[in-house]
């Protein structure tokens, strides 16, 4: 099993942090997202960013945009299911 150096572990954390900040500036003002619980938005946004980084993305703007797209799709689908109930 390969050992991961602390430098390799820190790079994704820095990417998550920078991309999260970029995405959050949009998310907190987006009328489709802003009404959701802040903790839910934070955790789902972070999970999406971490997934994209694990898949090899390193561009923070791409990371932020993809996380926003996923978050909107996920929460829009969720609210449509609730409307049908």
Coordinates of N, CA and C in Angstrom, one line a residue:
X1 N 0.8 -1.2 0.0 CA 0.0 0.0 0.0 C 0.9 1.2 0.0
X2 N 0.5 2.2 -0.8 CA 1.3 3.4 -0.9 C 1.1 4.3 0.3
X3 N 2.1 4.9 0.8 CA 2.0 5.9 1.9 C 1.8 7.2 1.3
X4 N 0.9 8.0 1.9 CA 0.6 9.4 1.3 C 1.4 10.3 2.3
X5 N 2.2 11.2 1.7 CA 2.9 12.2 2.4 C 2.0 13.3 2.9
X6 N 2.4 14.0 4.0 CA 1.6 15.1 4.5 C 1.4 16.2 3.5
X7 N 2.4 16.4 2.6 CA 2.2 17.4 1.6 C 1.1 17.0 0.6
X8 N 1.0 15.7 0.2 CA 0.0 15.3 -0.6 C -1.4 15.4 0.0
X9 N -1.5 15.2 1.3 CA -2.8 15.4 2.0 C -3.1 16.9 2.1
X10 N -2.2 17.7 2.3 CA -2.4 19.2 2.5 C -2.9 19.8 1.2
X11 N -2.4 19.4 0.0 CA -2.8 20.0 -1.2 C -4.3 19.9 -1.4
X12 N -4.9 18.7 -1.3 CA -6.4 18.6 -1.4 C -7.1 19.5 -0.4
X13 N -6.6 19.6 0.8 CA -7.3 20.4 1.8 C -7.3 21.9 1.4
X14 N -6.2 22.3 0.9 CA -6.1 23.7 0.4 C -7.0 23.9 -0.8
X15 N -7.1 22.9 -1.7 CA -8.0 23.0 -2.8 C -9.4 23.1 -2.4
X16 N -9.8 22.2 -1.4 CA -11.1 22.2 -0.9 C -11.5 23.6 -0.3
X17 N -10.6 24.1 0.5 CA -10.8 25.4 1.1 C -11.0 26.5 0.1
X18 N -10.1 26.6 -0.9 CA -10.2 27.7 -1.8 C -11.4 27.5 -2.7
X19 N -11.7 26.3 -3.2 CA -12.8 26.1 -4.0 C -14.1 26.3 -3.2
X20 N -14.1 25.9 -1.9 CA -15.3 26.1 -1.1 C -15.6 27.6 -1.0
X21 N -14.6 28.4 -0.7 CA -14.8 29.8 -0.6 C -15.4 30.4 -1.8
X22 N -14.9 30.0 -3.0 CA -15.4 30.5 -4.3 C -16.9 30.1 -4.5
X23 N -17.2 28.8 -4.2 CA -18.5 28.3 -4.4 C -19.5 29.0 -3.4
X24 N -19.0 29.1 -2.1 CA -19.9 29.6 -1.1 C -20.4 31.0 -1.4
X25 N -19.5 31.8 -1.9 CA -19.9 33.2 -2.3 C -21.2 33.2 -3.2
X26 N -21.2 32.2 -4.1 CA -22.4 32.1 -5.0 C -23.6 31.4 -4.3
X27 N -23.3 30.3 -3.6 CA -24.4 29.5 -2.9 C -25.2 30.4 -2.0
X28 N -24.5 31.2 -1.1 CA -25.2 31.9 -0.1 C -26.2 33.0 -0.7
X29 N -26.0 33.3 -2.0 CA -26.9 34.3 -2.6 C -27.8 33.7 -3.6
X30 N -27.6 32.5 -3.9 CA -28.5 31.8 -5.0 C -29.9 31.6 -4.4
X31 N -30.9 32.1 -5.1 CA -32.3 32.0 -4.6 C -32.7 30.5 -4.6
X32 N -32.2 29.6 -5.4 CA -32.5 28.2 -5.3 C -31.9 27.5 -4.2
X33 N -30.8 28.0 -3.6 CA -30.1 27.3 -2.6 C -30.1 28.0 -1.2
X34 N -30.2 29.3 -1.2 CA -30.0 30.0 0.1 C -31.0 29.7 1.1
X35 N -32.2 29.2 0.8 CA -33.2 28.9 1.8 C -33.0 27.6 2.5
X36 N -32.0 26.8 2.1 CA -31.7 25.6 2.7 C -30.9 25.8 4.0
X37 N -30.8 24.8 4.9 CA -30.0 24.9 6.1 C -28.5 25.1 5.7
X38 N -27.9 26.0 6.4 CA -26.5 26.3 6.1 C -25.6 25.1 6.3
X39 N -25.9 24.3 7.4 CA -25.0 23.2 7.7 C -25.2 22.1 6.6
X40 N -26.4 22.0 6.1 CA -26.6 21.0 5.0 C -25.9 21.4 3.7
X41 N -26.0 22.7 3.4 CA -25.3 23.3 2.2 C -23.8 23.1 2.4
X42 N -23.2 23.4 3.6 CA -21.8 23.3 3.8 C -21.3 21.9 3.6
X43 N -22.0 20.9 4.2 CA -21.5 19.5 4.2 C -21.7 18.9 2.8
X44 N -22.7 19.2 2.1 CA -22.9 18.7 0.7 C -21.9 19.4 -0.3
X45 N -21.7 20.6 -0.1 CA -20.7 21.3 -0.9 C -19.3 20.8 -0.7
X46 N -19.0 20.6 0.5 CA -17.6 20.0 0.8 C -17.5 18.6 0.3
X47 N -18.5 17.8 0.4 CA -18.5 16.4 -0.1 C -18.3 16.4 -1.6
X48 N -19.0 17.3 -2.3 CA -18.9 17.3 -3.7 C -17.5 17.7 -4.1
X49 N -16.9 18.7 -3.5 CA -15.6 19.2 -3.8 C -14.6 18.0 -3.5
X50 N -14.7 17.3 -2.4 CA -13.8 16.2 -2.1 C -13.9 15.1 -3.2
X51 N -15.1 14.9 -3.6 CA -15.3 13.8 -4.7 C -14.6 14.2 -6.0
X52 N -14.7 15.5 -6.4 CA -14.1 15.9 -7.6 C -12.6 15.9 -7.5
X53 N -12.1 16.3 -6.3 CA -10.6 16.2 -6.1 C -10.1 14.8 -6.2
X54 N -10.8 13.9 -5.6 CA -10.5 12.4 -5.6 C -10.4 11.9 -7.1
X55 N -11.3 12.5 -7.9 CA -11.4 12.2 -9.3 C -10.3 12.9 -10.2
X56 N -9.5 13.7 -9.5 CA -8.4 14.3 -10.2 C -8.4 15.8 -10.6
X57 N -9.6 16.4 -10.4 CA -9.7 17.8 -10.7 C -8.9 18.7 -9.7
X58 N -8.2 19.7 -10.3 CA -7.3 20.5 -9.4 C -7.6 22.0 -9.7
X59 N -8.4 22.3 -10.7 CA -8.7 23.7 -11.0 C -9.8 24.2 -10.0
X60 N -9.5 25.2 -9.2 CA -10.4 25.6 -8.1 C -11.7 26.2 -8.7
X61 N -11.6 26.9 -9.8 CA -12.9 27.4 -10.4 C -13.7 26.3 -11.0
X62 N -13.1 25.3 -11.6 CA -13.8 24.1 -12.1 C -14.4 23.4 -10.9
X63 N -13.7 23.2 -9.8 CA -14.2 22.5 -8.6 C -15.4 23.2 -8.1
X64 N -15.3 24.6 -8.0 CA -16.4 25.3 -7.4 C -17.6 25.2 -8.3
X65 N -17.5 25.4 -9.6 CA -18.6 25.4 -10.5 C -19.3 24.0 -10.5
X66 N -18.5 23.0 -10.5 CA -19.1 21.6 -10.5 C -19.8 21.3 -9.2
X67 N -19.3 21.8 -8.1 CA -19.9 21.6 -6.8 C -21.2 22.3 -6.8
X68 N -21.3 23.5 -7.3 CA -22.5 24.3 -7.3 C -23.5 23.6 -8.2
X69 N -23.1 23.1 -9.4 CA -24.0 22.4 -10.3 C -24.6 21.2 -9.6
X70 N -23.8 20.4 -9.0 CA -24.2 19.2 -8.3 C -25.2 19.5 -7.2
X71 N -24.8 20.6 -6.4 CA -25.7 21.0 -5.3 C -27.1 21.4 -5.7
X72 N -27.1 22.2 -6.8 CA -28.4 22.7 -7.3 C -29.2 21.5 -7.8
X73 N -28.5 20.6 -8.6 CA -29.3 19.4 -9.1 C -29.8 18.5 -8.0
X74 N -29.0 18.3 -7.0 CA -29.4 17.5 -5.9 C -30.6 18.1 -5.1
X75 N -30.5 19.4 -4.8 CA -31.5 20.0 -4.0 C -32.8 20.3 -4.8
X76 N -32.6 20.5 -6.1 CA -33.8 20.7 -6.9 C -34.6 19.4 -7.0
X77 N -33.8 18.3 -7.2 CA -34.5 16.9 -7.3 C -35.1 16.6 -6.0
X78 N -34.5 16.9 -4.9 CA -35.0 16.7 -3.5 C -36.3 17.4 -3.3
X79 N -36.3 18.7 -3.7 CA -37.5 19.5 -3.5 C -38.7 19.0 -4.4
X80 N -38.4 18.5 -5.6 CA -39.4 18.0 -6.5 C -40.0 16.8 -5.9
X81 N -39.2 15.9 -5.2 CA -39.8 14.7 -4.6 C -40.7 15.1 -3.4
X82 N -40.3 16.1 -2.7 CA -41.1 16.5 -1.6 C -42.4 17.1 -2.0
X83 N -42.4 17.8 -3.2 CA -43.6 18.4 -3.7 C -44.6 17.3 -4.1
X84 N -44.1 16.1 -4.6 CA -45.0 15.0 -5.0 C -45.6 14.3 -3.8
X85 N -45.0 14.4 -2.7 CA -45.5 13.7 -1.5 C -46.8 14.3 -0.9

